[in-house]
Amino acid sequence: MAAWSTLLRSASRNFAKTRLLTPAFIVQNAAIHPTQLRVMSHNMVITPTRWQWDKTKDLIHFYFMVMAIPLGIITFCANVFVGPATLTEIPEGYEPKYWEYYKNPIQRFLARYFYNNPQKEYEKGMAYVYNEQEVIKVRKLEHKISELMQKRLDYQYNYFLPYNTFPTREFREIVKRDTDDMA
């Protein structure tokens, strides 16, 4: 690297010396700048920077290649060396695992190590449906109770003592007093 930069530096010096010392150049520039002998190769046009765009492109290409190359190699090896699954007879007494039903080896790998068992997902869905049905039943019952209370001009206090609003000692005293009155 040092050799190339030395060669370029010496070549540019030789070019500048030969160009600056030509009589035509000196005559042209003597009238404008008599003491200054400076050469500009072309007019400089000021343009907006492209640094951010170039940096973004570089990073996109870099991270794409960081993922694309390894995934491409893994996909190639899985399809060439392992290959797709084939249907065969299930041996007597053997129950296949859920990931063994996928044809592609990459899908089998993902299903085995990253995704949940479909049976487990089904059970979770059914538990959610069951809980929602229970909530619907409780809300219907609450609605029916409030309708009956309005219809009979009744209210809840006579029939229900909310125990969670009192501290435990006070609640015991109230219950004890009520049971003593009944006896």
PDB file of C-alpha atoms in Angstrom:
ATOM      1  CA  MET A   1       0.000   0.000   0.000  1.00  0.00           C
ATOM      2  CA  ALA A   2       2.796   2.387   0.857  1.00  0.00           C
ATOM      3  CA  ALA A   3       4.423   1.709  -2.507  1.00  0.00           C
ATOM      4  CA  TRP A   4       1.259   2.603  -4.420  1.00  0.00           C
ATOM      5  CA  SER A   5       0.704   5.832  -2.507  1.00  0.00           C
ATOM      6  CA  THR A   6       4.360   6.818  -3.069  1.00  0.00           C
ATOM      7  CA  LEU A   7       4.054   6.184  -6.801  1.00  0.00           C
ATOM      8  CA  LEU A   8       0.825   8.171  -7.016  1.00  0.00           C
ATOM      9  CA  ARG A   9       2.295  11.062  -5.057  1.00  0.00           C
ATOM     10  CA  SER A  10       5.399  11.270  -7.237  1.00  0.00           C
ATOM     11  CA  ALA A  11       3.326  11.001 -10.432  1.00  0.00           C
ATOM     12  CA  SER A  12       1.044  13.854  -9.361  1.00  0.00           C
ATOM     13  CA  ARG A  13       4.048  16.049  -8.499  1.00  0.00           C
ATOM     14  CA  ASN A  14       5.631  15.437 -11.871  1.00  0.00           C
ATOM     15  CA  PHE A  15       2.362  16.257 -13.640  1.00  0.00           C
ATOM     16  CA  ALA A  16       1.876  19.471 -11.661  1.00  0.00           C
ATOM     17  CA  LYS A  17       5.466  20.613 -12.332  1.00  0.00           C
ATOM     18  CA  THR A  18       5.247  20.047 -16.061  1.00  0.00           C
ATOM     19  CA  ARG A  19       1.827  21.677 -16.346  1.00  0.00           C
ATOM     20  CA  LEU A  20       2.607  24.700 -14.197  1.00  0.00           C
ATOM     21  CA  LEU A  21       5.795  25.514 -16.055  1.00  0.00           C
ATOM     22  CA  THR A  22       4.346  25.598 -19.551  1.00  0.00           C
ATOM     23  CA  PRO A  23       4.564  29.060 -21.087  1.00  0.00           C
ATOM     24  CA  ALA A  24       0.929  29.084 -22.204  1.00  0.00           C
ATOM     25  CA  PHE A  25      -0.291  28.439 -18.695  1.00  0.00           C
ATOM     26  CA  ILE A  26       1.881  31.123 -17.179  1.00  0.00           C
ATOM     27  CA  VAL A  27       0.783  33.675 -19.766  1.00  0.00           C
ATOM     28  CA  GLN A  28      -2.916  32.865 -19.309  1.00  0.00           C
ATOM     29  CA  ASN A  29      -2.853  33.134 -15.534  1.00  0.00           C
ATOM     30  CA  ALA A  30      -0.391  36.006 -15.196  1.00  0.00           C
ATOM     31  CA  ALA A  31      -3.011  38.604 -16.044  1.00  0.00           C
ATOM     32  CA  ILE A  32      -5.548  37.209 -13.545  1.00  0.00           C
ATOM     33  CA  HIS A  33      -3.338  36.099 -10.679  1.00  0.00           C
ATOM     34  CA  PRO A  34       0.162  37.283 -11.207  1.00  0.00           C
ATOM     35  CA  THR A  35       1.608  35.724  -8.086  1.00  0.00           C
ATOM     36  CA  GLN A  36      -0.484  32.620  -7.772  1.00  0.00           C
ATOM     37  CA  LEU A  37       0.138  29.580  -9.905  1.00  0.00           C
ATOM     38  CA  ARG A  38      -2.532  27.107  -8.959  1.00  0.00           C
ATOM     39  CA  VAL A  39      -4.295  24.576 -11.127  1.00  0.00           C
ATOM     40  CA  MET A  40      -7.834  23.332 -10.695  1.00  0.00           C
ATOM     41  CA  SER A  41      -8.603  20.396 -12.919  1.00  0.00           C
ATOM     42  CA  HIS A  42     -12.319  21.174 -13.230  1.00  0.00           C
ATOM     43  CA  ASN A  43     -15.027  23.359 -11.763  1.00  0.00           C
ATOM     44  CA  MET A  44     -16.373  22.082  -8.465  1.00  0.00           C
ATOM     45  CA  VAL A  45     -20.133  21.644  -8.401  1.00  0.00           C
ATOM     46  CA  ILE A  46     -21.699  21.662  -4.955  1.00  0.00           C
ATOM     47  CA  THR A  47     -24.225  18.851  -4.576  1.00  0.00           C
ATOM     48  CA  PRO A  48     -26.175  17.486  -1.600  1.00  0.00           C
ATOM     49  CA  THR A  49     -24.472  14.715   0.294  1.00  0.00           C
ATOM     50  CA  ARG A  50     -25.217  11.105  -0.488  1.00  0.00           C
ATOM     51  CA  TRP A  51     -23.453   9.790   2.602  1.00  0.00           C
ATOM     52  CA  GLN A  52     -26.618   8.784   4.479  1.00  0.00           C
ATOM     53  CA  TRP A  53     -28.065   7.002   1.448  1.00  0.00           C
ATOM     54  CA  ASP A  54     -24.807   5.187   0.746  1.00  0.00           C
ATOM     55  CA  LYS A  55     -24.416   4.183   4.390  1.00  0.00           C
ATOM     56  CA  THR A  56     -28.001   2.887   4.516  1.00  0.00           C
ATOM     57  CA  LYS A  57     -27.481   0.887   1.329  1.00  0.00           C
ATOM     58  CA  ASP A  58     -24.265  -0.562   2.697  1.00  0.00           C
ATOM     59  CA  LEU A  59     -25.908  -1.617   5.945  1.00  0.00           C
ATOM     60  CA  ILE A  60     -28.902  -3.148   4.169  1.00  0.00           C
ATOM     61  CA  HIS A  61     -26.626  -5.127   1.879  1.00  0.00           C
ATOM     62  CA  PHE A  62     -24.419  -6.179   4.794  1.00  0.00           C
ATOM     63  CA  TYR A  63     -27.228  -7.432   7.032  1.00  0.00           C
ATOM     64  CA  PHE A  64     -29.008  -9.041   4.106  1.00  0.00           C
ATOM     65  CA  MET A  65     -25.867 -10.961   3.254  1.00  0.00           C
ATOM     66  CA  VAL A  66     -25.240 -11.825   6.895  1.00  0.00           C
ATOM     67  CA  MET A  67     -28.592 -13.620   6.895  1.00  0.00           C
ATOM     68  CA  ALA A  68     -28.977 -14.625   3.251  1.00  0.00           C
ATOM     69  CA  ILE A  69     -25.703 -16.483   2.847  1.00  0.00           C
ATOM     70  CA  PRO A  70     -26.002 -18.751   5.930  1.00  0.00           C
ATOM     71  CA  LEU A  71     -29.699 -19.400   5.358  1.00  0.00           C
ATOM     72  CA  GLY A  72     -29.036 -20.181   1.712  1.00  0.00           C
ATOM     73  CA  ILE A  73     -26.310 -22.658   2.659  1.00  0.00           C
ATOM     74  CA  ILE A  74     -28.530 -24.294   5.294  1.00  0.00           C
ATOM     75  CA  THR A  75     -31.453 -24.562   2.856  1.00  0.00           C
ATOM     76  CA  PHE A  76     -29.225 -25.992   0.134  1.00  0.00           C
ATOM     77  CA  CYS A  77     -27.679 -28.592   2.452  1.00  0.00           C
ATOM     78  CA  ALA A  78     -31.041 -29.582   3.953  1.00  0.00           C
ATOM     79  CA  ASN A  79     -32.626 -30.085   0.541  1.00  0.00           C
ATOM     80  CA  VAL A  80     -29.643 -31.832  -1.050  1.00  0.00           C
ATOM     81  CA  PHE A  81     -28.388 -34.042   1.775  1.00  0.00           C
ATOM     82  CA  VAL A  82     -31.535 -34.689   3.834  1.00  0.00           C
ATOM     83  CA  GLY A  83     -34.272 -34.205   1.247  1.00  0.00           C
ATOM     84  CA  PRO A  84     -38.042 -34.262   1.633  1.00  0.00           C
ATOM     85  CA  ALA A  85     -39.781 -36.846   3.784  1.00  0.00           C
ATOM     86  CA  THR A  86     -41.503 -39.826   2.181  1.00  0.00           C
ATOM     87  CA  LEU A  87     -44.586 -41.684   3.309  1.00  0.00           C
ATOM     88  CA  THR A  88     -43.885 -45.091   4.821  1.00  0.00           C
ATOM     89  CA  GLU A  89     -45.744 -47.603   6.930  1.00  0.00           C
ATOM     90  CA  ILE A  90     -45.857 -46.807  10.632  1.00  0.00           C
ATOM     91  CA  PRO A  91     -44.348 -49.649  12.670  1.00  0.00           C
ATOM     92  CA  GLU A  92     -46.559 -51.492  15.122  1.00  0.00           C
ATOM     93  CA  GLY A  93     -46.758 -49.738  18.497  1.00  0.00           C
ATOM     94  CA  TYR A  94     -44.989 -46.565  17.346  1.00  0.00           C
ATOM     95  CA  GLU A  95     -46.774 -43.253  17.650  1.00  0.00           C
ATOM     96  CA  PRO A  96     -45.206 -40.553  15.439  1.00  0.00           C
ATOM     97  CA  LYS A  97     -44.319 -37.222  16.993  1.00  0.00           C
ATOM     98  CA  TYR A  98     -46.174 -34.176  15.732  1.00  0.00           C
ATOM     99  CA  TRP A  99     -43.151 -32.741  13.901  1.00  0.00           C
ATOM    100  CA  GLU A 100     -42.705 -35.929  11.870  1.00  0.00           C
ATOM    101  CA  TYR A 101     -45.753 -35.077   9.769  1.00  0.00           C
ATOM    102  CA  TYR A 102     -44.008 -32.183   7.983  1.00  0.00           C
ATOM    103  CA  LYS A 103     -42.431 -32.901   4.598  1.00  0.00           C
ATOM    104  CA  ASN A 104     -39.580 -30.382   4.529  1.00  0.00           C
ATOM    105  CA  PRO A 105     -36.636 -30.897   6.943  1.00  0.00           C
ATOM    106  CA  ILE A 106     -36.516 -27.191   7.784  1.00  0.00           C
ATOM    107  CA  GLN A 107     -40.224 -27.198   8.656  1.00  0.00           C
ATOM    108  CA  ARG A 108     -39.665 -30.276  10.810  1.00  0.00           C
ATOM    109  CA  PHE A 109     -36.825 -28.532  12.630  1.00  0.00           C
ATOM    110  CA  LEU A 110     -38.868 -25.382  13.228  1.00  0.00           C
ATOM    111  CA  ALA A 111     -41.918 -27.365  14.359  1.00  0.00           C
ATOM    112  CA  ARG A 112     -39.830 -29.421  16.770  1.00  0.00           C
ATOM    113  CA  TYR A 113     -37.782 -26.680  18.431  1.00  0.00           C
ATOM    114  CA  PHE A 114     -39.619 -23.372  17.948  1.00  0.00           C
ATOM    115  CA  TYR A 115     -43.360 -23.908  17.470  1.00  0.00           C
ATOM    116  CA  ASN A 116     -45.826 -25.308  19.980  1.00  0.00           C
ATOM    117  CA  ASN A 117     -47.497 -28.663  19.628  1.00  0.00           C
ATOM    118  CA  PRO A 118     -50.747 -28.253  17.619  1.00  0.00           C
ATOM    119  CA  GLN A 119     -52.571 -30.347  20.232  1.00  0.00           C
ATOM    120  CA  LYS A 120     -51.345 -27.975  22.927  1.00  0.00           C
ATOM    121  CA  GLU A 121     -52.505 -24.967  20.885  1.00  0.00           C
ATOM    122  CA  TYR A 122     -55.909 -26.606  20.408  1.00  0.00           C
ATOM    123  CA  GLU A 123     -56.246 -27.243  24.136  1.00  0.00           C
ATOM    124  CA  LYS A 124     -55.303 -23.628  24.894  1.00  0.00           C
ATOM    125  CA  GLY A 125     -57.965 -22.447  22.462  1.00  0.00           C
ATOM    126  CA  MET A 126     -60.598 -24.709  24.008  1.00  0.00           C
ATOM    127  CA  ALA A 127     -59.681 -23.484  27.514  1.00  0.00           C
ATOM    128  CA  TYR A 128     -60.139 -19.907  26.320  1.00  0.00           C
ATOM    129  CA  VAL A 129     -63.563 -20.752  24.828  1.00  0.00           C
ATOM    130  CA  TYR A 130     -64.593 -22.525  28.056  1.00  0.00           C
ATOM    131  CA  ASN A 131     -63.565 -19.534  30.205  1.00  0.00           C
ATOM    132  CA  GLU A 132     -65.463 -17.155  27.955  1.00  0.00           C
ATOM    133  CA  GLN A 133     -68.586 -19.332  28.156  1.00  0.00           C
ATOM    134  CA  GLU A 134     -68.350 -19.338  31.948  1.00  0.00           C
ATOM    135  CA  VAL A 135     -68.065 -15.542  31.960  1.00  0.00           C
ATOM    136  CA  ILE A 136     -71.138 -15.317  29.709  1.00  0.00           C
ATOM    137  CA  LYS A 137     -73.107 -17.584  32.096  1.00  0.00           C
ATOM    138  CA  VAL A 138     -72.112 -15.485  35.113  1.00  0.00           C
ATOM    139  CA  ARG A 139     -73.075 -12.259  33.344  1.00  0.00           C
ATOM    140  CA  LYS A 140     -76.445 -13.710  32.348  1.00  0.00           C
ATOM    141  CA  LEU A 141     -77.026 -14.776  35.941  1.00  0.00           C
ATOM    142  CA  GLU A 142     -76.078 -11.316  37.229  1.00  0.00           C
ATOM    143  CA  HIS A 143     -78.418  -9.726  34.701  1.00  0.00           C
ATOM    144  CA  LYS A 144     -81.260 -12.043  35.735  1.00  0.00           C
ATOM    145  CA  ILE A 145     -80.664 -11.242  39.421  1.00  0.00           C
ATOM    146  CA  SER A 146     -80.703  -7.498  38.774  1.00  0.00           C
ATOM    147  CA  GLU A 147     -83.932  -7.830  36.738  1.00  0.00           C
ATOM    148  CA  LEU A 148     -85.611  -9.779  39.539  1.00  0.00           C
ATOM    149  CA  MET A 149     -84.444  -7.227  42.098  1.00  0.00           C
ATOM    150  CA  GLN A 150     -85.965  -4.441  40.024  1.00  0.00           C
ATOM    151  CA  LYS A 151     -89.153  -6.391  39.396  1.00  0.00           C
ATOM    152  CA  ARG A 152     -89.721  -7.280  43.078  1.00  0.00           C
ATOM    153  CA  LEU A 153     -88.438  -3.921  44.344  1.00  0.00           C
ATOM    154  CA  ASP A 154     -85.854  -5.814  46.335  1.00  0.00           C
ATOM    155  CA  TYR A 155     -82.235  -5.070  47.072  1.00  0.00           C
ATOM    156  CA  GLN A 156     -79.188  -7.107  47.791  1.00  0.00           C
ATOM    157  CA  TYR A 157     -78.330  -6.029  51.334  1.00  0.00           C
ATOM    158  CA  ASN A 158     -80.925  -8.153  53.110  1.00  0.00           C
ATOM    159  CA  TYR A 159     -79.728 -11.379  51.553  1.00  0.00           C
ATOM    160  CA  PHE A 160     -75.992 -10.932  51.132  1.00  0.00           C
ATOM    161  CA  LEU A 161     -73.334  -9.634  53.464  1.00  0.00           C
ATOM    162  CA  PRO A 162     -70.152  -8.847  51.523  1.00  0.00           C
ATOM    163  CA  TYR A 163     -67.455 -10.254  53.784  1.00  0.00           C
ATOM    164  CA  ASN A 164     -64.534  -8.790  51.866  1.00  0.00           C
ATOM    165  CA  THR A 165     -65.461  -5.196  52.772  1.00  0.00           C
ATOM    166  CA  PHE A 166     -65.007  -5.738  56.531  1.00  0.00           C
ATOM    167  CA  PRO A 167     -61.785  -6.588  58.298  1.00  0.00           C
ATOM    168  CA  THR A 168     -61.752 -10.201  59.479  1.00  0.00           C
ATOM    169  CA  ARG A 169     -62.262  -9.487  63.216  1.00  0.00           C
ATOM    170  CA  GLU A 170     -65.259  -7.226  62.616  1.00  0.00           C
ATOM    171  CA  PHE A 171     -66.770  -9.762  60.230  1.00  0.00           C
ATOM    172  CA  ARG A 172     -66.470 -12.512  62.853  1.00  0.00           C
ATOM    173  CA  GLU A 173     -68.135 -10.288  65.420  1.00  0.00           C
ATOM    174  CA  ILE A 174     -71.043  -9.546  63.085  1.00  0.00           C
ATOM    175  CA  VAL A 175     -71.492 -13.208  62.192  1.00  0.00           C
ATOM    176  CA  LYS A 176     -71.277 -14.221  65.878  1.00  0.00           C
ATOM    177  CA  ARG A 177     -73.852 -11.580  66.860  1.00  0.00           C
ATOM    178  CA  ASP A 178     -76.190 -12.724  64.052  1.00  0.00           C
ATOM    179  CA  THR A 179     -75.883 -16.385  65.021  1.00  0.00           C
ATOM    180  CA  ASP A 180     -76.466 -15.540  68.707  1.00  0.00           C
ATOM    181  CA  ASP A 181     -79.616 -13.630  67.767  1.00  0.00           C
ATOM    182  CA  MET A 182     -80.919 -16.631  65.800  1.00  0.00           C
ATOM    183  CA  ALA A 183     -80.383 -19.039  68.689  1.00  0.00           C
TER     184      ALA A 183
END
